[in-house]
Coordinates of C-alpha atoms in Angstrom, one line a residue:
X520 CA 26.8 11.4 0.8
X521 CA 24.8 8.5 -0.5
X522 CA 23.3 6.2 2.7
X523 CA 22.9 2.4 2.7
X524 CA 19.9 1.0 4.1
X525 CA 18.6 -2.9 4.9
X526 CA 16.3 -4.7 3.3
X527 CA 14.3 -7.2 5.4
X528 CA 13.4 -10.0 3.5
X529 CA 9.5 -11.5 4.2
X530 CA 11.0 -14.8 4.0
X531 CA 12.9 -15.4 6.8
X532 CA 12.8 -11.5 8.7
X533 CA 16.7 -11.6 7.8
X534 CA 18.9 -9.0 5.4
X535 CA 20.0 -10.3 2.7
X536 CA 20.5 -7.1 0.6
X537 CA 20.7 -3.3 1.1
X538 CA 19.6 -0.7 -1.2
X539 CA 21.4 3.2 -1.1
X540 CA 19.6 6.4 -1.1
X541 CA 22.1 9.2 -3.1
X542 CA 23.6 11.9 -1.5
X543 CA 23.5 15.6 -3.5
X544 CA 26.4 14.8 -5.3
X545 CA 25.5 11.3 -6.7
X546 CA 22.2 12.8 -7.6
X547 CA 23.5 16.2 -9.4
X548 CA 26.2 13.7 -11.3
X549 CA 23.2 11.3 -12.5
X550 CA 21.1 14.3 -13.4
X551 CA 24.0 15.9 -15.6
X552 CA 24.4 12.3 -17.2
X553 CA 21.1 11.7 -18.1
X554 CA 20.5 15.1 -19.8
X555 CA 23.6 14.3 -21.7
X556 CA 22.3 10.7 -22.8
X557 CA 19.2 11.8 -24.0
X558 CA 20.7 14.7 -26.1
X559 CA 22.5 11.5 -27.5
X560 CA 18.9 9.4 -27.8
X561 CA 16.5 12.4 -29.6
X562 CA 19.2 12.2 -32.5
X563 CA 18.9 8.4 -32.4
X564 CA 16.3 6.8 -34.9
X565 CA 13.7 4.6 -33.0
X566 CA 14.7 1.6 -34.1
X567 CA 18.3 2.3 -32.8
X568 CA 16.5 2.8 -29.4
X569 CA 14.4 -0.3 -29.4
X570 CA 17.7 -2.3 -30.4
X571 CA 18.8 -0.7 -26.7
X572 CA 16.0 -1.8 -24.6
X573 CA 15.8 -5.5 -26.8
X574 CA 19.6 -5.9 -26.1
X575 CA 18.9 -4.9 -22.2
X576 CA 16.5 -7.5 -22.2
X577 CA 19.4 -9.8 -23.5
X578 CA 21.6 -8.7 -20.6
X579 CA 19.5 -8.9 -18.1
X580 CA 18.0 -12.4 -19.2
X581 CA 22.2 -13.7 -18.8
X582 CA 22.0 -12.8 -15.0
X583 CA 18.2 -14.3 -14.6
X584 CA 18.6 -16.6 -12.1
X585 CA 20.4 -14.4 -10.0
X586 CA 18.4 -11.7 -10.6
X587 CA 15.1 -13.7 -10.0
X588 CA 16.7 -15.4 -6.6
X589 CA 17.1 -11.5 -5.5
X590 CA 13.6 -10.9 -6.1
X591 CA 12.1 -13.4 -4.2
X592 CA 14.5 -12.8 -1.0
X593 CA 13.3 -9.0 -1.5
X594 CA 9.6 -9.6 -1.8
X595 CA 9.0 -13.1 -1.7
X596 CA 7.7 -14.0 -4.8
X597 CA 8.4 -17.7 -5.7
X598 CA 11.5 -18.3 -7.2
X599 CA 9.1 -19.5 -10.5
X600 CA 7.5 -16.7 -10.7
X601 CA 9.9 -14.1 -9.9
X602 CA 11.6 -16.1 -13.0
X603 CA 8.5 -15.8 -15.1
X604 CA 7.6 -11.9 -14.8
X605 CA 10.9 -11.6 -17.1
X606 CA 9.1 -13.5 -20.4
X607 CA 6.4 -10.6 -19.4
X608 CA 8.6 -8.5 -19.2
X609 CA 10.4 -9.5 -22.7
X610 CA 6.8 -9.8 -24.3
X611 CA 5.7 -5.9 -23.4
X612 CA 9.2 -5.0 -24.1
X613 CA 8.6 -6.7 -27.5
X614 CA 5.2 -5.3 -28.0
X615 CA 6.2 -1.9 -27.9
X616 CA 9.1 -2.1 -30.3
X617 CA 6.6 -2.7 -32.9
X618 CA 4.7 -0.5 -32.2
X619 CA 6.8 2.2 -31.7
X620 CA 8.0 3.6 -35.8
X621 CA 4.2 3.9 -36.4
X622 CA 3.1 5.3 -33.3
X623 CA 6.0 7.6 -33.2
X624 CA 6.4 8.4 -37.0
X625 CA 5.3 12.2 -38.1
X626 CA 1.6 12.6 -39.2
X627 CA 0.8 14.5 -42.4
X628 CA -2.6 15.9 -42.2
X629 CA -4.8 17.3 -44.7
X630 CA -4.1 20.9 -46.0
X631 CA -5.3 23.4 -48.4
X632 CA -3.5 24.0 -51.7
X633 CA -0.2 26.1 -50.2
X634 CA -0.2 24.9 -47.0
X635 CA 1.9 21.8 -45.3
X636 CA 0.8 20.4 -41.5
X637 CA 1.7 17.7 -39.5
X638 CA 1.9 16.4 -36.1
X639 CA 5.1 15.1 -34.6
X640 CA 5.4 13.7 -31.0
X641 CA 8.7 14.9 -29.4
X642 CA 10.7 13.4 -25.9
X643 CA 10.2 14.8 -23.0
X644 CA 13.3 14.5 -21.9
X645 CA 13.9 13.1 -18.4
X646 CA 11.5 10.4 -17.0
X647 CA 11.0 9.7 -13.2
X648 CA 10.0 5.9 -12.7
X649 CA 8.1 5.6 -9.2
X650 CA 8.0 2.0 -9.4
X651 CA 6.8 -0.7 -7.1
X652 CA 7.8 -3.8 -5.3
X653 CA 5.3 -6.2 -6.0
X654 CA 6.1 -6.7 -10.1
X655 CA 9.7 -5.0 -9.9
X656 CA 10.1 -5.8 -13.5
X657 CA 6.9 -5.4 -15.0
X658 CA 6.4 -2.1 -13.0
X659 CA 9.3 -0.4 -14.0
X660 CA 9.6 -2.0 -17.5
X661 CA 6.1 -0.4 -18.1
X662 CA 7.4 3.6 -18.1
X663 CA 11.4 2.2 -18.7
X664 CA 10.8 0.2 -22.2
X665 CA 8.1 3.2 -24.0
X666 CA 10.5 6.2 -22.5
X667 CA 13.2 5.0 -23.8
X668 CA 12.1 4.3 -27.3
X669 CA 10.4 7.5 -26.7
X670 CA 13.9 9.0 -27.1
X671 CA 13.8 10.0 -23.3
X672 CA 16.0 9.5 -20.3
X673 CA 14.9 7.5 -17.8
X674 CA 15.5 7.5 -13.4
X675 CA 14.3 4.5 -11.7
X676 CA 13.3 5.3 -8.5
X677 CA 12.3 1.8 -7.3
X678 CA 10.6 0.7 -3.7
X679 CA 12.5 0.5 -1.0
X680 CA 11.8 -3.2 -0.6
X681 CA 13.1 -3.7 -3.9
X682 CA 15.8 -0.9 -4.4
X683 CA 18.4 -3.0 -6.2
X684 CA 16.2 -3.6 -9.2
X685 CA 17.1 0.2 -10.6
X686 CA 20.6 -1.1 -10.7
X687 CA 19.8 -3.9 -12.4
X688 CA 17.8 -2.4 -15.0
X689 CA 20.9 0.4 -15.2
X690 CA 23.8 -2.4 -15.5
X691 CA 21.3 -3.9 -18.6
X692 CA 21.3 -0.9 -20.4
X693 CA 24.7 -0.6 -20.0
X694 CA 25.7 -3.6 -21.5
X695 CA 23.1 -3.5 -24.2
X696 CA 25.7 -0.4 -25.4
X697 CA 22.6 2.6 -24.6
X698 CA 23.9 6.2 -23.9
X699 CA 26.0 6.1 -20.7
X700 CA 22.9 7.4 -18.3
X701 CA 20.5 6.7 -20.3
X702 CA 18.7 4.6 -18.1
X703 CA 19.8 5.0 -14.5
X704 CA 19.0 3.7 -10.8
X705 CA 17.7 7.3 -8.9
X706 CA 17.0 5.9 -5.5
X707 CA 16.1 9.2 -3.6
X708 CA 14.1 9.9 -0.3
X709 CA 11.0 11.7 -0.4
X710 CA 13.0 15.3 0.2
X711 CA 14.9 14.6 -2.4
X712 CA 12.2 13.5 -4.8
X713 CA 10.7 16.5 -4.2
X714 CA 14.0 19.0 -4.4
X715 CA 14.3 17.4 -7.5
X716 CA 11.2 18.1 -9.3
X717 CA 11.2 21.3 -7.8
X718 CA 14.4 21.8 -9.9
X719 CA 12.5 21.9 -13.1
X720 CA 14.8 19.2 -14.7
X721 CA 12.0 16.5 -15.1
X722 CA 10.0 16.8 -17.3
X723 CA 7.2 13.5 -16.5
X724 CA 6.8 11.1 -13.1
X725 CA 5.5 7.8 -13.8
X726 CA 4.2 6.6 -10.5
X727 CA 2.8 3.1 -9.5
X728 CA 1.9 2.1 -6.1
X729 CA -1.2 2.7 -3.4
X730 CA -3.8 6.0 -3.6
X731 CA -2.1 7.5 -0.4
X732 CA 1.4 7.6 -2.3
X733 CA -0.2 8.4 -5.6
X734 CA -1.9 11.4 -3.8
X735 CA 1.2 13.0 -2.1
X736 CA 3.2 12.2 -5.2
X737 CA 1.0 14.1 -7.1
X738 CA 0.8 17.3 -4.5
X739 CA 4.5 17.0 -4.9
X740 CA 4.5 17.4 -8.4
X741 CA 1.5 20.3 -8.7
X742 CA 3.9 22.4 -6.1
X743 CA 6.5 21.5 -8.2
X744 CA 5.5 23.2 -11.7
X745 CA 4.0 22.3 -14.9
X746 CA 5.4 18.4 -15.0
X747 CA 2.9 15.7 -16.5
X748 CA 2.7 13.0 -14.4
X749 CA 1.1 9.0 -14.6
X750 CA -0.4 7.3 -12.2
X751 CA -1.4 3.7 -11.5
X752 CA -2.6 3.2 -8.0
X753 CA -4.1 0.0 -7.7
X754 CA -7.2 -1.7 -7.3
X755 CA -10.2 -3.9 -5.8
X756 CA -11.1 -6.2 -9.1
X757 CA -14.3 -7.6 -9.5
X758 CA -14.8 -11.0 -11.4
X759 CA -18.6 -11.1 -12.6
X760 CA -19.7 -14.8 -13.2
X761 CA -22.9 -15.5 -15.7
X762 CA -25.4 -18.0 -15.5
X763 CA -24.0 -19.6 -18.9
X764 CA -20.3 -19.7 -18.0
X765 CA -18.2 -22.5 -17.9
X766 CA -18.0 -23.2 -14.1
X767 CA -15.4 -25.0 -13.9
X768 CA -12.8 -22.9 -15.4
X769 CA -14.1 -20.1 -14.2
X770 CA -13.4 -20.9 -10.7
X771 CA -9.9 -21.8 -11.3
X772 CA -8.8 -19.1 -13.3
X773 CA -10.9 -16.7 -10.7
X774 CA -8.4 -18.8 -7.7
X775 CA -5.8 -18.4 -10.1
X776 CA -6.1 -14.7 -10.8
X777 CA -7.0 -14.1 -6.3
X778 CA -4.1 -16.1 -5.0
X779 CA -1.0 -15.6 -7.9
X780 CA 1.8 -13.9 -6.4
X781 CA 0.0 -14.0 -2.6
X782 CA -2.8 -11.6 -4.4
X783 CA -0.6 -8.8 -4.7
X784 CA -1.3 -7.6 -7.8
X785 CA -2.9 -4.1 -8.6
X786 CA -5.2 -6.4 -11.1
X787 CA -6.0 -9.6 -8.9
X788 CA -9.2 -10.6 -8.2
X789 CA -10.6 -9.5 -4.8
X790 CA -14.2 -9.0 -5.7
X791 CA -16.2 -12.3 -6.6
X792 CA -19.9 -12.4 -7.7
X793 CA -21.7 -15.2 -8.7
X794 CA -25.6 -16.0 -9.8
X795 CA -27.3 -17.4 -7.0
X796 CA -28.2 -21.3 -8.3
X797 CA -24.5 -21.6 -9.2
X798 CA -22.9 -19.9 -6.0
X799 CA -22.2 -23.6 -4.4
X800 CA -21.0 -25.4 -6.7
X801 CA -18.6 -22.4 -7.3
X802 CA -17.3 -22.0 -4.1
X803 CA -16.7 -25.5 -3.1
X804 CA -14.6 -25.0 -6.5
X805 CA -12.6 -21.9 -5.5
X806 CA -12.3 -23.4 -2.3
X807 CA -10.9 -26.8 -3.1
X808 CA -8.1 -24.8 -5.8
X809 CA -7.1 -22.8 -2.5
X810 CA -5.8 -25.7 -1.0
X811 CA -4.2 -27.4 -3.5
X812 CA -1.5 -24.1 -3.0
X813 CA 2.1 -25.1 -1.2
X814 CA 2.4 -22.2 1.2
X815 CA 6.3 -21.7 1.7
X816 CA 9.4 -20.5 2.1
X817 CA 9.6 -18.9 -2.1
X818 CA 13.1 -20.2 -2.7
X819 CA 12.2 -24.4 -2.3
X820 CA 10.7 -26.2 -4.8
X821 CA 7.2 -26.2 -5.4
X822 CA 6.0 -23.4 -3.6
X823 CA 3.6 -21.4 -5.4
X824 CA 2.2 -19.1 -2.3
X825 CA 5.5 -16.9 -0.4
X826 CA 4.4 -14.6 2.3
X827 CA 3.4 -11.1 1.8
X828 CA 5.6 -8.2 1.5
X829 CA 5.9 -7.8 5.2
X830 CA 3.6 -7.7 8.7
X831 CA 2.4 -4.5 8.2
X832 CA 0.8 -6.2 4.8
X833 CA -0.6 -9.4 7.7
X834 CA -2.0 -6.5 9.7
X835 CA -3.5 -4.9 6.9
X836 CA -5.1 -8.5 5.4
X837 CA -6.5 -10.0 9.5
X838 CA -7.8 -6.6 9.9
X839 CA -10.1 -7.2 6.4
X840 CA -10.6 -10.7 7.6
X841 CA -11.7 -9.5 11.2
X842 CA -14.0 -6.4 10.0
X843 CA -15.9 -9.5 7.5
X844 CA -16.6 -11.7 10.0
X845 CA -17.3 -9.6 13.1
X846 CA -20.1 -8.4 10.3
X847 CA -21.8 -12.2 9.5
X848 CA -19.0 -13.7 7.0
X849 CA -18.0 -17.1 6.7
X850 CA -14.2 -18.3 6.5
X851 CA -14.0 -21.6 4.7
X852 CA -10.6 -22.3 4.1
X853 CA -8.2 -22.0 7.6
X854 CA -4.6 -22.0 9.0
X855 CA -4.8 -25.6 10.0
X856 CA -5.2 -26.3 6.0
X857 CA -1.8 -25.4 5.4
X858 CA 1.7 -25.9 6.3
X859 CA 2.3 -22.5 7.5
X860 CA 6.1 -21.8 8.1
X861 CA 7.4 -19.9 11.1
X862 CA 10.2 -18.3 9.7
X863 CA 8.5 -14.6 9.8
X864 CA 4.8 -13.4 10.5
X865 CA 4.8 -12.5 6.7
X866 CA 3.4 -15.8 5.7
X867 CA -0.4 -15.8 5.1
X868 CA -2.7 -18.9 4.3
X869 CA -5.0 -18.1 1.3
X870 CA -8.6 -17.2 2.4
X871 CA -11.9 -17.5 0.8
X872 CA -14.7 -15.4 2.5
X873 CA -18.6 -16.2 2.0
X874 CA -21.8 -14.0 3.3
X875 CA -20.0 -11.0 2.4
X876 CA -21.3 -7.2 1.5
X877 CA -20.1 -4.2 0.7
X878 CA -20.5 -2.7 4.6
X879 CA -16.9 -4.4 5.1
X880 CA -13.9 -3.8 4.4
X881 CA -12.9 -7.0 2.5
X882 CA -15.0 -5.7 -0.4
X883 CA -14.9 -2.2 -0.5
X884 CA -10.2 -1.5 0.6
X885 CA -7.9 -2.6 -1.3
X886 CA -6.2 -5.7 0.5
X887 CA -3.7 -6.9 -1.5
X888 CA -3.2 -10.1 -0.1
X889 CA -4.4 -14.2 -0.6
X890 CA -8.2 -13.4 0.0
X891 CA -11.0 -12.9 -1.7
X892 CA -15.0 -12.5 -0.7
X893 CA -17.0 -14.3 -3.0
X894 CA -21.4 -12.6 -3.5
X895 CA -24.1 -14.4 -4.2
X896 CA -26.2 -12.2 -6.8
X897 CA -30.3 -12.5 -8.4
X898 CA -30.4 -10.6 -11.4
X899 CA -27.8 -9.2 -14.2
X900 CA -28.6 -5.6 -13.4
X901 CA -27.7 -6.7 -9.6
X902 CA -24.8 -8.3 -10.9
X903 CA -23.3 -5.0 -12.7
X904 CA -24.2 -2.5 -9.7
X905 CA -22.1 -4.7 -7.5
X906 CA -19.3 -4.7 -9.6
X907 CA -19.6 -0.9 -10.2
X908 CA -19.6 -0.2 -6.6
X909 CA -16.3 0.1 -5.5
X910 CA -13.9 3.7 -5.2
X911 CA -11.5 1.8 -7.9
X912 CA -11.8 0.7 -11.5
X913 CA -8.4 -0.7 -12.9
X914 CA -9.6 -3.8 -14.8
X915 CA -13.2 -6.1 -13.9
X916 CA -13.6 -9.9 -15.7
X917 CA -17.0 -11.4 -17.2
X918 CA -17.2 -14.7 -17.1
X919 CA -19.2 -16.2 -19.8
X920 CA -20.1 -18.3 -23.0
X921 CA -21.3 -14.8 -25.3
X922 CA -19.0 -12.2 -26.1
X923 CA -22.1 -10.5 -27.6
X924 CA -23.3 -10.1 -24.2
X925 CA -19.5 -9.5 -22.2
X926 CA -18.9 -6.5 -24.4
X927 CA -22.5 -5.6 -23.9
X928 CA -21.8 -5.9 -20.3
X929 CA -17.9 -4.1 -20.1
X930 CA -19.7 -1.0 -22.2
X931 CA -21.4 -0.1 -18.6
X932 CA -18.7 -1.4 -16.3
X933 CA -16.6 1.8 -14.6
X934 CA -13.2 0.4 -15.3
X935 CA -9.7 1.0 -17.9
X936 CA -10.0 -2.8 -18.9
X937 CA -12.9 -5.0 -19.5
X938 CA -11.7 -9.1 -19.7
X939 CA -14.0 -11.8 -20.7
X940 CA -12.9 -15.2 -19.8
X941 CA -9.6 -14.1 -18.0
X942 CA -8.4 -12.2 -14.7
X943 CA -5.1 -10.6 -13.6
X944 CA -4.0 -10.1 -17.2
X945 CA -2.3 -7.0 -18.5
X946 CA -2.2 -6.7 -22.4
X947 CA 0.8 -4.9 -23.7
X948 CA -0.9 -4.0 -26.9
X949 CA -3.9 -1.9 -24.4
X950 CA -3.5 1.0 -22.4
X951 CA -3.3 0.1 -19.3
X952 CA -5.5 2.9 -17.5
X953 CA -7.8 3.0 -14.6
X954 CA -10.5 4.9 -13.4
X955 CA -11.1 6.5 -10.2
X956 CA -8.9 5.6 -7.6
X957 CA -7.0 3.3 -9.9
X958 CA -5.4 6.0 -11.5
X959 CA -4.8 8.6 -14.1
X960 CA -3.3 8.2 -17.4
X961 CA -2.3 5.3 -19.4
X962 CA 0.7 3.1 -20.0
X963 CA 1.5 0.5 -22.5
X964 CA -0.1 0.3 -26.1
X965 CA -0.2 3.1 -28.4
X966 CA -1.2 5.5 -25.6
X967 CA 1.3 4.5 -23.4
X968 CA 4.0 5.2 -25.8
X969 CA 2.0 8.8 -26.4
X970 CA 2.2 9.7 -23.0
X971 CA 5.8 9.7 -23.1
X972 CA 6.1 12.8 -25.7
X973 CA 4.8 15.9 -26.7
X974 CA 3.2 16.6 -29.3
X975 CA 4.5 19.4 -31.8
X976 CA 2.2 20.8 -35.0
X977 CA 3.8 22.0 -38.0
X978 CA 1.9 24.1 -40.0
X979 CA 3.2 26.0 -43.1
X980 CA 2.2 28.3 -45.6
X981 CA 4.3 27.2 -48.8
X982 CA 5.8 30.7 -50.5

C-alpha cells in the first residue's frame, strides 16, 4: 500500500505538498513496466531516444512555472533560479544528444587478415536515480538524460524534500511519447531500496547526495550483488586566487559561486585563499557583494538568498560558524546586515569568515550553506598545499591572468575538475567526477554516457 508523507517547506515551516513512498505492489507493477519499456528502447536507434528525452524537455518546459513555483516551496530556491536550473537542464540535456551516435556507435578495431573485432557498448538495463534535493533537475537530469539515450530504463528515486520531481520528470516522458515506464517516479524507503536491489533486477544506482548516504548506499549495493554503482557525494571547493588575477572579478564571481542557491551546491565555493598583499582589498570585496544579497521569502520578487533546506541545515552551518570563531576567526558580515524573515528558522544571513585554518570545521566539513572562510597565503607552493588539504576533491578554481600557469597549477591539484577564472560551474561536455570523498565515477560527457553501458567485444575469425 503506497504511504503519503508531508513535505515541510523551508519557507514558511508549512505543507504545501506531499510526496508517496510505494507499497509492494506499486513497486513490483513499475518494475515489470520498466523492464518491458526498455525491451522497447535497446531496439530503438539513439536518435529515436534523444528525440524522447528533447521532447521531455518540451513537456516539461509547458508546465515551468508551475513546476519551478514547486521547487522553491520544496527547497527554497528563488523562484529565478529554480526557473533557471531548467535552461541547465535543457543545455546538458542537449549536450549529450550530440554526443550520444558517436560515443555510442560500434568501434571497429584493427585485425589481422581473417579476423573482424569491435567494441560495442550495450544498456544495462534498469537505472536507479538516487537524486538530490538541492538541484532536483540538474541532479536527476544528470543519470535520467545519458540512461535513457543509453537505451536504459530509468527509476527516480528523488529526496524526500523534493519527492514530486520523479513525477514530474515521469509525466514529461510521457508526453514526449517514450515507452510507457520508460522513465518512472520510484520513491521507496530505505528497506525497500535495498529489497530491491537485492532482487537482482537493477542493474546500475546512480547516487548523489552527502558521504554518509553515499557510504550506506554503497554497502547496500555490495550486499546486494554484482551492481555498478555512481556516486557523487559532494564537496568542500577551494577557490585559489593569484597575485596577477583580476581582483575585482574574482571576488564577485568567488561571492557569486559561495552564496548562489544559499551555497548549497556540491561545487560552491567554501574554501577561499588569497596572496597575502591582496587579502584586503579582496575581502572588503567579497564582503561588500554579500550584502548587496536580498535575503527572503524565494517566491517575492527580487530575492536572490531563500533559506536553507531546513534547521537541521542552520544547526549544521552555526555549529561551523561557532567551532571558527571559538578558534580566533573573524565574522565580518552579521544578522543585523540583513532583513532576516521570521517565517521559519531556515533562513540564514550570508557569512564571510576571516583568520581561519584548517583546525576548524568551517574549512575542513562540508557546510553547505551561505558561508565561506576566506586564507591569507605567502607563497604558490603554500597556496596549492592548502587547497589540497581537504578529505574532498569535486572541482577547485584558479584565479588568474596565465592559463600557462592554471593548467600548470590544476595538473597538481587533487580534484575531477580544474576551473580557471570560474566557480560553481558544471560542464556538460566533462565528466563530472570527483576524488576522494567527492565520489566515485563519472557523469556527463563522454564518460558519463559510458558509464551507463557495458561494453561487449566482438571478435571473429572470418571462415
Amino acid at each position: 500500500m503506497d504511504i503519503q508523507f508531508d513535505i515541510q517547506s523551508p519557507t514558511d515551516g508549512l505543507v504545501h505538498h506531499q510526496g508517496r513512498y510505494l507499497g509492494e505492489a506499486s513497486i513490483e507493477q513499475r518494475l515489470a513496466r520498466a523492464q518491458a519499456a526498455q525491451q522497447v528502447s535497446v531496439r530503438t536507434s539513439v536518435a529515436d531516444r534523444a528525440e524522447w528525452c528533447k521532447r521531455a524537455l518540451s513537456a516539461y518546459e509547458a508546465n515551468l512555472s508551475e513546476n519551478s513555483r514547486a521547487i522553491s516551496e520544496m527547497m527554497g530556491k528563488p523562484l529565478g533560479q529554480a526557473r533557471g536550473e531548467f535552461e541547465g537542464m535543457r543545455v546538458r540535456t542537449l549536450t549529450t544528444a550530440e554526443l550520444a551516435p558517436r560515443v555510442l556507435a560500434e568501434e571497429s578495431l584493427e585485425a589481422e587478415p581473417g579476423y573482424r573485432r569491435s567494441l560495442t557498448r550495450q544498456p544495462i538495463g534498469l537505472v536507479l536515480d538516487i537524486a538530490a534535493w538541492n538541484y532536483p533537475l540538474l541532479v536527476a537530469s544528470n543519470v535520467i538524460m545519458p540512461g535513457v539515450m543509453a537505451g536504459n530504463a530509468v527509476l527516480i528515486k528523488h529526496a524526500p524534500q523534493t519527492a514530486p520531481i520523479g513525477q514530474m520528470f515521469e509525466q514529461a516522458f510521457r508526453e514526449a511519447g517514450a515507452p510507457e515506464g520508460l522513465v518512472q517516479d520510484f520513491m521507496l524507503t530505505h528497506d525497500a531500496i535495498a529489497r530491491v536491489l537485492a532482487s537482482g533486477r537493477i542493474g546500475h544506482v546512480g547516487f548523489t547526495g552527502s558521504v554518509k548516504g553515499g557510504r550506506k548506499v554503497q554497502s547496500v549495493v555490495a550486499e546486494a550483488g554484482l551492481i555498478s554503482a555512481g556516486f557523487e557525494l559532494g564537496g568542500k571547493d577551494a577557490a585559489l586566487v593569484l597575485e596577477d588575477a583580476s581582483l575585482e572579478s574574482a571576488a564577485v564571481n568567488i561571492a557569486d559561486g559561495a552564496f548562489y542557491n544559499a551555497g548549497q551546491s556540491c561545487c560552491a565555493v567554501e574554501r577561499v585563499y588569497v596572496p597575502r598583499r591582496l587579502f584586503k582589498d579582496f575581502v572588503e570585496i567579497v564582503v561588500n557583494e554579500a550584502k548587496k544579497l536580498k535575503l527572503g521569502h524565494p517566491l517575492e520578487e527580487g530575492v536572490n538568498l531563500g533559506p536553507v533546506v531546513n534547521e537541521a541545515a542552520r544547526v549544521r552551518i552555526d555549529a561551523h560558524t561557532q567551532d571558527a570563531l571559538a578558534r580566533g576567526a573573524e565574522q565580518l558580515t552579521s544578522d543585523a546586515d540583513f532583513n532576516v524573515p521570521t517565517l521559519s528558522r531556515c533562513y540564514v544571513p550570508p557569512r564571510v569568515l576571516v583568520n581561519v585554518d584548517h583546525s576548524m570545521l568551517l574549512m575542513s566539513e562540508e557546510t553547505f550553506g551561505p558561508i565561506i572562510g576566506i586564507m591569507a597565503y605567502d607563497t604558490e607552493e603554500e597556496g596549492i598545499r592548502l587547497a589540497n588539504d581537504s578529505a574532498f576533491g569535486l572541482t577547485a578554481s584558479i584565479w588568474t591572468q596565465d592559463a600557462e600557469r592554471a593548467h600548470r597549477i590544476g595538473q597538481g591539484l587533487k580534484v575531477g575538475t580544474v576551473l580557471m577564472n570560474r566557480c560553481d560551474y558544471v560542464d556538460p561536455g566533462l565528466p563530472w567526477t570527483g576524488v576522494g570523498s567527492s565520489g566515485l565515477g563519472s557523469t556527463l560527457g563522454a564518460d558519463g554516457l559510458r558509464a551507463l553501458t557495458r561494453p561487449r567485444g566482438f571478435h571473429f575469425r572470418l571462415a
